[in-house]
Amino acid sequence: MLIDIVLDAMGSDKAPEPELRGAILACRHLPVRVHLVGPREVLRPALDQHLRGERLPIEIVHASEWISMEDKAAQAVRSKRDSSMRVGLKMVREGRAAGFFTAGNTGAAMATAKMVLGGLEGVDRPALATILPTQTGLPCLLLDVGANVDSEPKNLLDFAIMGKVYSEQVLKTRDTSVGLLSIGEEDSKGNSLTRETLPLLRDLLGRNFIGNVEGRDLYNGRADVVVCDGFTGNVALKTSEGLVKLFSSSLKNALKSTVTAQVGALLSRKAFNTFKRKLDYSEYGGAPLLGVRGVCTIGHGSSNERAIMNGIRVTAEVAQANVNGQIEAALRNSNGNGDMTL
Amino acid sequence: MLIDIVLDAMGSDKAPEPELRGAILACRHLPVRVHLVGPREVLRPALDQHLRGERLPIEIVHASEWISMEDKAAQAVRSKRDSSMRVGLKMVREGRAAGFFTAGNTGAAMATAKMVLGGLEGVDRPALATILPTQTGLPCLLLDVGANVDSEPKNLLDFAIMGKVYSEQVLKTRDTSVGLLSIGEEDSKGNSLTRETLPLLRDLLGRNFIGNVEGRDLYNGRADVVVCDGFTGNVALKTSEGLVKLFSSSLKNALKSTVTAQVGALLSRKAFNTFKRKLDYSEYGGAPLLGVRGVCTIGHGSSNERAIMNGIRVTAEVAQANVNGQIEAALRNSNGNGDMTL
């Protein structure tokens, strides 16, 4: 049985090329049927050329419009009623596919998913989660990284439950540790939101809650899951992206500066690639939007075919693991007895 | 004329060794007299041993206690009434020194400075500023990185004025650009604090205000100064520190993995060092605490002698440039006519 996954063919910076190649890779290696959404007149000839007669379970679903990275999210969602995102997400809502993946405009994807899919029972606000690499080699799931701006303690509790379920079901963590992003480890540290949320999280998660964690803990493997409001999470994520960019450019310049260094760079190229891969978020297949009624994963705009394939893979895994069903069960459980660890 | 600078001899992780060596370096190379504060019975023999008869303008000021990195800031400030920080900052308050530098417990240093020095006229909340390296090679001044938790728009306006003055006077920027840290460039993006603050900053700074900036802009040189609440700034800073650590350890491991890579690493070692230096915050001499009535700079706990010397240098520069006088003038001006650019 193949899992039906919808792929926004017009999402990434270089769309539809990485999407076409990624869909082909995915269908060769994974038990999936990919529904490529976008303008048929563009996709049909391009796909046929790539397939060269190879028979793979790839379908084209027509959408006459698409949302670009430059489009303002809210406006594009309103005005482009036949966008590839909207058409694709509708297929998920209607049960014609198990999940949706896009490497497109994050803001637009979140807004469209909220509108088309609606929220999960018991979740006030969906959250965008991202997976960060750590020193221990295990990933750290950070949420929310920008689905919301101003959050209430109740939202952070939902984020914690959703993040814990996702981490256990998809990242396969056990004894999952959840931290609250703050500016000091002691309970008294933080802003009014974190100070109010901390005791509630402790009640909710029991021994799975490890208290306040700091920004540096995002990369040292101290916590499997870290929750914060979407403003703080987005700043942490974008700051990290900026620093990675500074790193690569500085390193490149430093290694260009002398002939000896150039030879050195040549010899250590493979090591650098290992290192870069470790920091390549696309390895993890994108950021899940948690708390909507359906599976929706959002990849980086710079995704290449491999990142697209990984995105399709993770989207299928989330659907198969019934993450949403488990989140709803955990939420019901937490509302019932105040302790989801029971 | 020598500039009198107080140095907390008991601040850094390896105190007082880096402080003694740093003081000696500073006195050899800069027009400063260093007042080393700490237990005389420890400092006197150690200093004499280092000096080996060399005559330098270093004085020892006795303090029987000191605050460690493990001490809880608020408690230590209350209980250790004869700490090296408190004794040193009193010298600044009494006009016996032009500025104070410590590589000690940041929280304790801020609390002690606020208590001993008090706030500058017109400043509700002092802010801790940090200097980040960028792709253009020019530094970016980020504040507040943790002197406050919950901020009001008025606080962010003060931070903008203080940051702009510091950037112009100490980092020598011209046409200084100031950005507001948010999660999108458009005016409508951000949380309730940034949305309320944005128009006020535009009124205050006129063409020097470049609007919202994102986390990634901290490292690409888009803004000379970036303001945010202390919670967000602290998360951004600590996240960066965590990522730098992950970077170095990943790179080290990758370069150890094969013999070829090891040879490569050897050949490119100088290039790596250039690169590491670029990311070494201690080059900039520590983080200034702005908005207190006196000059106070706080360095990293891991400061070596060179970082200590740089801290002394910057502290002296801030004092000489009369940064505080200029901040007070700018604040008076901004309150008077609503536009400090006039």
XYZ file of C-alpha atoms in Angstrom, chain A residues 72 133-135 146 148-150 181-184 186 190-195 214-216 218-219 229-232 234-236 238-247 249-251 254-255 257 260-261 263-265 267-268 271-272 274-275 278-279 281, chain B residues 72 133-135 146 148-150 181-184 186 190-195 214-216 218-219 229-232 234-236 238-247 249-251 254-255 257 260-261 263-265 267-268 271-272 274-275 278-279 281:
122
model
C 3.194 38.773 1.447
C 21.405 19.426 15.410
C 23.226 19.049 18.739
C 26.645 18.094 20.077
C 6.981 31.589 14.294
C 2.380 32.752 16.617
C 3.648 36.035 17.989
C 2.220 36.679 21.417
C 13.457 28.429 26.844
C 14.445 31.159 29.284
C 17.428 33.249 30.359
C 18.712 31.325 33.352
C 16.635 28.774 38.180
C 12.728 34.552 32.830
C 10.046 36.972 31.711
C 6.480 37.105 32.946
C 5.343 34.500 30.384
C 7.971 31.908 31.304
C 7.636 32.461 35.056
C 19.020 28.649 27.958
C 19.729 29.481 24.337
C 22.981 27.549 24.439
C 19.472 24.279 22.010
C 22.727 22.897 20.591
C 6.676 31.674 22.231
C 6.875 32.049 18.453
C 8.623 35.419 18.573
C 11.511 34.148 20.698
C 11.842 32.687 15.419
C 14.587 35.025 16.617
C 16.626 32.045 17.888
C 16.970 33.172 12.321
C 19.923 34.181 14.482
C 21.279 30.669 14.046
C 20.806 30.844 10.284
C 22.658 34.158 10.176
C 25.527 32.779 12.212
C 25.826 29.667 10.016
C 26.080 31.971 7.009
C 28.766 34.070 8.693
C 30.598 30.881 9.571
C 31.710 32.749 4.462
C 34.429 33.405 7.061
C 35.772 29.895 6.725
C 40.137 32.191 5.545
C 40.833 29.081 3.505
C 43.870 33.408 1.865
C 49.048 26.457 1.981
C 45.551 26.969 3.316
C 45.959 22.863 -0.202
C 44.784 22.251 3.353
C 41.211 22.998 2.381
C 42.723 17.806 1.727
C 40.119 18.394 4.383
C 35.729 16.491 6.548
C 34.127 19.868 5.854
C 30.637 15.902 6.922
C 30.601 18.918 9.145
C 25.601 17.904 10.321
C 24.449 21.499 10.316
C 18.650 21.274 8.683
C 23.357 33.454 42.649
C 30.958 40.143 14.347
C 29.344 40.434 10.908
C 29.989 39.397 7.318
C 19.846 40.497 29.637
C 16.089 43.406 31.955
C 13.406 40.817 31.392
C 10.126 42.500 30.572
C 14.734 42.983 16.327
C 11.549 41.314 15.121
C 10.335 38.373 13.057
C 9.777 39.943 9.660
C 7.309 44.688 7.353
C 6.371 41.310 15.398
C 4.863 40.942 18.846
C 2.842 43.537 20.717
C 5.997 45.162 22.143
C 7.746 45.613 18.795
C 4.607 46.747 16.987
C 15.430 39.691 11.750
C 17.709 37.396 13.707
C 19.821 36.692 10.646
C 22.593 40.341 13.468
C 25.431 38.741 11.505
C 14.000 43.406 25.102
C 16.533 41.710 27.373
C 14.848 38.307 27.228
C 14.963 38.098 23.439
C 19.761 37.050 25.864
C 18.231 34.107 23.994
C 19.805 35.339 20.721
C 23.189 32.386 24.217
C 21.858 30.572 21.147
C 24.795 31.986 19.203
C 27.240 30.842 21.875
C 25.763 27.357 21.754
C 26.025 27.201 18.000
C 29.647 28.387 18.009
C 30.429 25.586 20.432
C 28.683 23.014 18.240
C 30.604 24.382 15.273
C 33.404 20.588 18.194
C 31.906 19.326 14.914
C 34.740 20.799 12.897
C 35.415 16.041 11.255
C 39.049 17.014 10.869
C 38.389 11.549 11.204
C 44.157 13.137 4.921
C 41.865 15.444 6.818
C 47.110 16.801 7.155
C 44.603 19.200 5.661
C 43.798 20.584 9.083
C 47.973 23.018 6.558
C 44.924 25.176 7.060
C 43.310 30.024 8.269
C 41.205 28.448 11.037
C 41.956 33.772 11.532
C 38.432 32.506 11.310
C 36.805 36.770 13.839
C 34.193 35.022 15.935
C 33.811 38.231 21.016
